[in-house]
Amino acid sequence: MTIPRILVLATGGTIAGAAESATRHDYRPGQITIEELLSRVKELGIPAQLTGRQIANIGSEDMSPAIWASLHAACDAAMNDPECDGIIITHGTDTAEETAFLLDLTLSTHKPVVLVGAMRPATAVGYDGLRNFANAMRVASDCEAAGRGVLVVMGDRVFAARDIRKNRTRGTDAFAGFPRDSVGLVTPSALEWFGAPWRSGEPARFPFRQQLPDVPVLYIHSGITPDYADRLITAETRGIVVCGVGEGNMPDSVRQRLVELAKPGLQVVRASRLGEGLVDREPEDDANGFIAARALSPAKARILLQMLIAAGQDDPAAIQCEFDRR
Ligand code: SIN
């Protein structure tokens, strides 16, 4: 049996969190080091060679382009290192889906890349981090995990980066996939994939860039007026994602203001504030010059739009084709 060689890149989050007691609700993410986590993992006796590296130790609300750059560089080097079989990234659950999606767009995943987190801190009774980590090891050791893009393991399920959404603030089953649910089921001793890898041999879709264009998100709510959009847009703004009600809807007055802004070249993407928010193109999107986010959440639609604008794409029809791609 060959022992899988896995690089573990730690960024913090609740999986590395600590509280003053095993039962307290309040705790601080990003408190224990990768060495401490790996020494607890070692006690599980799973055959694997783990090498840890601390990239950051933060709550994932503080994830930044600079940390993304370090993480991307470490993943890229590991992808080209013949001594590495797979990568695990420990991450806070609040923004894990954004980091996973960014890496999914900018890495060629010919080796497994797996993000993992926890909903309960390392000091808590019923800490889910160790089980999730053992599951992540199972996935990162499986050659069939390659060619599925970046994966996220939470609560005995494997999700694709494009689909995963955190949809609960509490509980160990806080994640869902949309429009696909999980792409696999995992325990420390078993792994079942639903279908074959769908991205084998694909190169990275975009080069990684630390500097991305300014693209704010406009949250639509009752009583919103066009000046809310004006307040978000500066001379540097190149696009805006509308976190719309229902199927990406917004009041007429706001739509009119965005039509005026879209004409000189500001890209407008309509997404939905709903957890299962599929937003398809409407006939009026053609006339308005808008783009439909399809199944992407507003946060992920923002990342994809930033990538496309940074790559020099300024044609809404071509941008729409990229949002239509799975
Ligand atoms: C975080 O995202 O860093 C805190 C929440 C979590 O990891 O569950």
Coordinates of C-alpha atoms and ligand atoms in Angstrom, one line a residue:
M1 CA 0.0 0.0 0.0
T2 CA 1.4 3.4 -0.9
I3 CA 1.1 6.1 1.8
P4 CA -0.5 9.3 0.4
R5 CA 1.6 12.4 0.8
I6 CA -0.7 15.3 1.7
L7 CA 0.1 19.0 2.1
V8 CA -2.1 20.7 4.7
L9 CA -2.4 24.5 4.3
A10 CA -3.9 26.0 7.4
T11 CA -5.8 29.4 7.3
G12 CA -7.7 29.3 10.7
G13 CA -11.4 29.3 11.2
T14 CA -13.5 27.4 13.8
I15 CA -11.6 24.1 13.0
A16 CA -8.7 25.9 14.7
G17 CA -11.0 27.8 17.2
A18 CA -10.9 27.8 21.0
A19 CA -13.2 28.8 23.8
E20 CA -12.7 29.1 27.5
S21 CA -14.6 26.0 28.2
A22 CA -16.0 22.9 26.3
T23 CA -19.5 24.2 26.6
R24 CA -19.3 28.0 26.0
H25 CA -21.0 29.3 22.9
D26 CA -18.6 32.2 22.4
Y27 CA -15.1 31.3 21.1
R28 CA -12.3 32.7 18.9
P29 CA -11.5 31.2 15.5
G30 CA -7.9 30.7 14.4
Q31 CA -6.4 30.0 17.8
I32 CA -4.7 26.6 17.5
T33 CA -1.8 26.0 15.1
I34 CA -1.4 23.5 12.3
E35 CA 1.1 21.6 14.4
E36 CA -1.4 21.2 17.3
L37 CA -4.2 20.1 14.9
L38 CA -1.9 17.6 13.1
S39 CA -0.8 16.1 16.5
R40 CA -4.5 15.4 17.3
V41 CA -5.0 14.0 13.8
K42 CA -1.9 11.7 14.3
E43 CA -3.7 10.0 17.2
L44 CA -6.3 8.7 14.7
G45 CA -3.6 6.5 13.2
I46 CA -4.7 7.1 9.6
P47 CA -1.9 6.0 7.2
A48 CA -0.8 9.2 5.5
Q49 CA 2.2 11.5 5.4
L50 CA 0.9 15.0 6.4
T51 CA 3.0 18.1 6.0
G52 CA 1.6 21.2 7.6
R53 CA 2.0 24.8 6.7
Q54 CA 0.4 27.8 8.4
I55 CA -0.7 30.3 5.7
A56 CA -2.8 32.4 8.2
N57 CA -4.7 31.9 11.4
I58 CA -7.8 34.1 11.1
G59 CA -11.5 34.1 11.2
S60 CA -12.5 33.7 7.6
E61 CA -14.3 37.0 7.6
D62 CA -10.8 38.5 7.4
M63 CA -9.8 36.4 4.3
S64 CA -8.0 38.9 2.0
P65 CA -6.5 39.0 -1.5
A66 CA -3.0 38.8 0.0
I67 CA -3.8 35.6 1.9
W68 CA -5.5 34.2 -1.3
A69 CA -2.2 35.0 -3.1
S70 CA -0.1 33.0 -0.6
L71 CA -2.6 30.1 -0.7
H72 CA -2.7 30.0 -4.4
A73 CA 1.1 30.1 -4.7
A74 CA 1.3 27.2 -2.2
C75 CA -1.3 25.1 -4.1
D76 CA 0.3 25.8 -7.4
A77 CA 3.7 24.7 -6.2
A78 CA 2.2 21.5 -4.7
M79 CA 0.4 20.8 -8.0
N80 CA 3.9 20.7 -9.6
D81 CA 5.6 18.8 -6.8
P82 CA 6.0 15.1 -7.6
E83 CA 6.3 14.5 -3.8
C84 CA 2.8 15.7 -3.2
D85 CA -0.4 13.6 -3.9
G86 CA -3.1 15.9 -2.6
I87 CA -3.8 19.2 -0.8
I88 CA -6.1 19.9 2.2
I89 CA -6.9 23.5 3.1
T90 CA -8.3 24.2 6.6
H91 CA -10.6 27.2 6.4
G92 CA -13.3 29.1 8.3
T93 CA -16.7 28.0 7.1
D94 CA -18.1 31.6 6.7
T95 CA -16.2 32.3 3.5
A96 CA -14.9 28.8 2.5
E97 CA -17.2 28.8 -0.5
E98 CA -15.6 32.0 -1.9
T99 CA -12.0 30.7 -1.4
A100 CA -13.0 27.4 -2.9
F101 CA -14.5 29.0 -5.9
L102 CA -11.6 31.4 -6.5
L103 CA -9.1 28.5 -6.4
D104 CA -11.5 26.4 -8.6
L105 CA -11.3 29.1 -11.3
T106 CA -7.5 29.6 -11.0
L107 CA -6.0 26.1 -10.5
S108 CA -5.7 23.1 -12.7
T109 CA -6.9 20.4 -10.3
H110 CA -5.1 17.3 -11.6
K111 CA -4.5 16.5 -7.9
P112 CA -7.2 16.6 -5.2
V113 CA -7.7 20.0 -3.6
V114 CA -10.0 19.8 -0.6
L115 CA -11.2 22.6 1.8
V116 CA -12.4 21.5 5.2
G117 CA -13.7 23.4 8.2
A118 CA -15.7 22.8 11.4
M119 CA -18.8 24.3 13.0
R120 CA -17.6 23.7 16.6
P121 CA -14.3 24.9 17.9
A122 CA -11.5 22.5 18.8
T123 CA -12.1 22.9 22.5
A124 CA -15.9 22.1 22.2
V125 CA -17.7 19.0 23.4
G126 CA -18.6 17.2 20.1
Y127 CA -15.8 19.0 18.0
D128 CA -16.6 18.1 14.4
G129 CA -13.2 19.3 13.1
L130 CA -11.4 16.0 13.6
R131 CA -14.0 13.9 11.8
N132 CA -14.2 16.5 9.0
F133 CA -10.4 16.4 8.7
A134 CA -10.3 12.6 8.7
N135 CA -13.0 12.7 5.9
A136 CA -10.9 15.3 4.0
M137 CA -7.9 13.0 4.2
R138 CA -10.0 10.2 2.7
V139 CA -10.9 12.4 -0.2
A140 CA -7.5 14.0 -0.7
S141 CA -6.0 10.4 -0.8
D142 CA -8.3 9.3 -3.6
C143 CA -7.0 9.6 -7.2
E144 CA -10.6 9.9 -8.3
A145 CA -11.0 13.2 -6.4
A146 CA -8.8 14.8 -9.1
G147 CA -10.5 16.3 -12.1
R148 CA -13.5 17.4 -10.1
G149 CA -12.3 20.9 -9.4
V150 CA -11.8 22.2 -5.9
L151 CA -13.9 20.2 -3.3
V152 CA -15.2 21.1 0.1
V153 CA -15.8 18.4 2.7
M154 CA -18.3 19.1 5.5
G155 CA -20.4 16.8 7.6
D156 CA -19.7 13.5 5.7
R157 CA -20.5 15.1 2.4
V158 CA -18.3 16.3 -0.5
F159 CA -19.4 19.4 -2.4
A160 CA -18.0 21.0 -5.6
A161 CA -16.8 24.6 -5.2
R162 CA -19.2 25.9 -7.6
D163 CA -22.2 24.5 -5.8
I164 CA -21.5 24.8 -2.1
R165 CA -23.3 27.3 0.0
K166 CA -23.3 27.7 3.8
N167 CA -27.0 28.0 4.6
R168 CA -27.2 27.8 8.3
T169 CA -25.4 29.7 11.1
R170 CA -25.3 26.7 13.4
G171 CA -25.2 22.9 13.4
T172 CA -22.9 20.5 11.8
D173 CA -25.1 20.2 8.7
A174 CA -24.8 23.8 7.8
F175 CA -23.9 23.3 4.1
A176 CA -25.9 22.6 0.9
G177 CA -25.1 22.3 -2.7
F178 CA -27.0 24.2 -5.4
P179 CA -28.0 23.4 -8.1
R180 CA -26.2 20.1 -7.6
D181 CA -26.3 18.7 -4.1
S182 CA -23.2 16.9 -2.8
V183 CA -21.0 15.1 -5.4
G184 CA -20.0 12.4 -3.0
L185 CA -20.5 10.8 0.5
V186 CA -17.5 10.3 2.8
T187 CA -16.6 8.8 6.1
P188 CA -13.1 8.2 7.4
S189 CA -13.3 4.7 6.0
A190 CA -15.5 5.0 2.9
L191 CA -16.0 7.3 -0.1
E192 CA -18.6 7.1 -2.7
W193 CA -18.7 9.4 -5.7
F194 CA -21.9 10.3 -7.6
G195 CA -20.6 10.1 -11.1
A196 CA -17.2 10.4 -12.9
P197 CA -14.8 13.4 -12.7
W198 CA -16.1 16.1 -15.1
R199 CA -13.1 18.3 -15.5
S200 CA -10.2 15.8 -16.1
G201 CA -7.4 17.4 -18.0
E202 CA -8.8 20.9 -18.0
P203 CA -6.3 23.7 -17.5
A204 CA -7.0 26.6 -15.0
R205 CA -9.7 28.8 -16.4
F206 CA -8.1 32.1 -15.3
P207 CA -4.6 33.2 -14.2
F208 CA -4.5 34.1 -10.5
R209 CA -4.5 37.9 -9.9
Q210 CA -4.1 39.5 -6.6
Q211 CA -5.5 42.8 -7.9
L212 CA -9.1 42.5 -9.0
P213 CA -11.4 45.2 -10.2
D214 CA -13.9 46.9 -7.9
V215 CA -17.2 45.1 -8.1
P216 CA -19.6 45.9 -5.3
V217 CA -22.8 44.0 -4.4
L218 CA -26.1 45.8 -4.2
Y219 CA -28.6 44.1 -1.8
I220 CA -32.2 44.7 -2.9
H221 CA -34.8 45.2 -0.1
S222 CA -38.2 46.8 0.3
G223 CA -38.0 50.6 0.0
I224 CA -34.6 50.6 -1.8
T225 CA -34.0 53.7 -4.1
P226 CA -31.6 54.3 -7.0
D227 CA -29.2 56.4 -4.8
Y228 CA -28.2 53.1 -3.0
A229 CA -26.6 52.1 -6.2
D230 CA -25.0 55.5 -6.7
R231 CA -23.4 55.3 -3.3
L232 CA -21.7 52.0 -4.1
I233 CA -20.2 53.1 -7.5
T234 CA -17.0 55.1 -7.7
A235 CA -14.7 56.1 -10.6
E236 CA -12.9 52.7 -10.1
T237 CA -16.0 50.5 -10.2
R238 CA -16.1 48.2 -13.2
G239 CA -19.2 46.1 -12.4
I240 CA -21.9 45.5 -9.9
V241 CA -23.7 42.4 -8.7
V242 CA -27.4 42.9 -7.8
C243 CA -28.4 40.6 -5.0
G244 CA -32.0 40.7 -6.1
V245 CA -35.2 39.6 -4.6
G246 CA -36.8 36.4 -6.1
E247 CA -35.3 35.7 -9.5
G248 CA -32.9 38.6 -9.4
N249 CA -35.6 41.2 -9.4
M250 CA -35.3 44.9 -8.3
P251 CA -37.6 48.0 -8.4
D252 CA -38.0 49.7 -11.8
S253 CA -36.3 52.9 -10.5
V254 CA -33.2 50.9 -9.5
R255 CA -33.2 49.0 -12.8
Q256 CA -33.4 52.2 -14.8
R257 CA -30.5 53.7 -12.9
L258 CA -28.4 50.5 -13.6
V259 CA -29.4 50.6 -17.3
E260 CA -28.0 54.1 -17.5
L261 CA -24.8 52.9 -15.8
A262 CA -24.5 49.8 -18.0
K263 CA -24.5 51.8 -21.2
P264 CA -21.0 53.3 -20.8
G265 CA -19.6 49.9 -19.9
L266 CA -20.4 49.1 -16.2
Q267 CA -21.2 45.3 -16.1
V268 CA -24.4 44.5 -14.3
V269 CA -25.0 40.9 -13.1
R270 CA -28.5 40.0 -11.7
A271 CA -28.2 37.3 -8.9
S272 CA -30.7 36.3 -6.2
R273 CA -30.6 36.8 -2.4
L274 CA -32.3 33.3 -2.0
G275 CA -30.3 30.2 -1.0
E276 CA -31.6 28.3 -4.0
G277 CA -31.6 31.3 -6.4
L278 CA -31.4 30.3 -10.0
V279 CA -31.5 33.4 -12.1
D280 CA -32.1 32.9 -15.8
R281 CA -31.9 35.4 -18.6
E282 CA -35.0 37.5 -19.2
P283 CA -35.7 38.9 -22.7
E284 CA -35.3 42.4 -21.2
D285 CA -31.7 41.6 -20.2
D286 CA -30.7 41.9 -23.8
A287 CA -32.1 45.4 -24.1
N288 CA -30.7 46.4 -20.7
G289 CA -27.2 45.0 -21.3
F290 CA -27.5 42.9 -18.1
I291 CA -26.0 39.4 -17.3
A292 CA -27.9 36.7 -15.4
A293 CA -25.9 35.0 -12.6
R294 CA -27.6 31.6 -13.3
A295 CA -26.9 29.3 -10.3
L296 CA -24.1 31.4 -8.8
S297 CA -24.6 33.1 -5.5
P298 CA -24.0 36.9 -5.4
A299 CA -20.6 36.3 -3.7
K300 CA -19.4 33.8 -6.4
A301 CA -20.9 35.9 -9.2
R302 CA -18.8 38.8 -8.0
I303 CA -15.6 36.7 -8.1
L304 CA -16.4 35.4 -11.6
L305 CA -17.2 38.9 -12.9
Q306 CA -14.0 40.3 -11.4
M307 CA -12.0 37.5 -13.2
L308 CA -13.6 38.2 -16.5
I309 CA -13.2 42.0 -16.3
A310 CA -9.6 41.6 -15.2
A311 CA -9.1 39.3 -18.3
G312 CA -10.2 42.2 -20.5
Q313 CA -13.7 40.9 -21.2
D314 CA -16.2 43.8 -21.7
D315 CA -18.9 42.2 -23.9
P316 CA -22.0 41.4 -21.8
A317 CA -23.0 38.5 -24.2
A318 CA -19.5 36.9 -23.9
I319 CA -19.7 37.4 -20.1
Q320 CA -23.1 35.7 -20.1
C321 CA -21.6 32.7 -21.9
E322 CA -19.0 32.3 -19.1
F323 CA -21.8 32.4 -16.5
D324 CA -23.7 29.8 -18.4
R325 CA -20.7 27.4 -18.3
R326 CA -20.6 24.8 -15.6
Ligands
SIN1 C1 -14.9 31.4 10.3 O1 -15.4 31.4 9.2 O2 -13.7 31.7 10.4 C2 -15.7 31.3 11.5 C3 -16.8 30.4 11.4 C4 -16.4 28.9 11.1 O3 -15.3 28.6 10.8 O4 -17.3 28.1 11.2

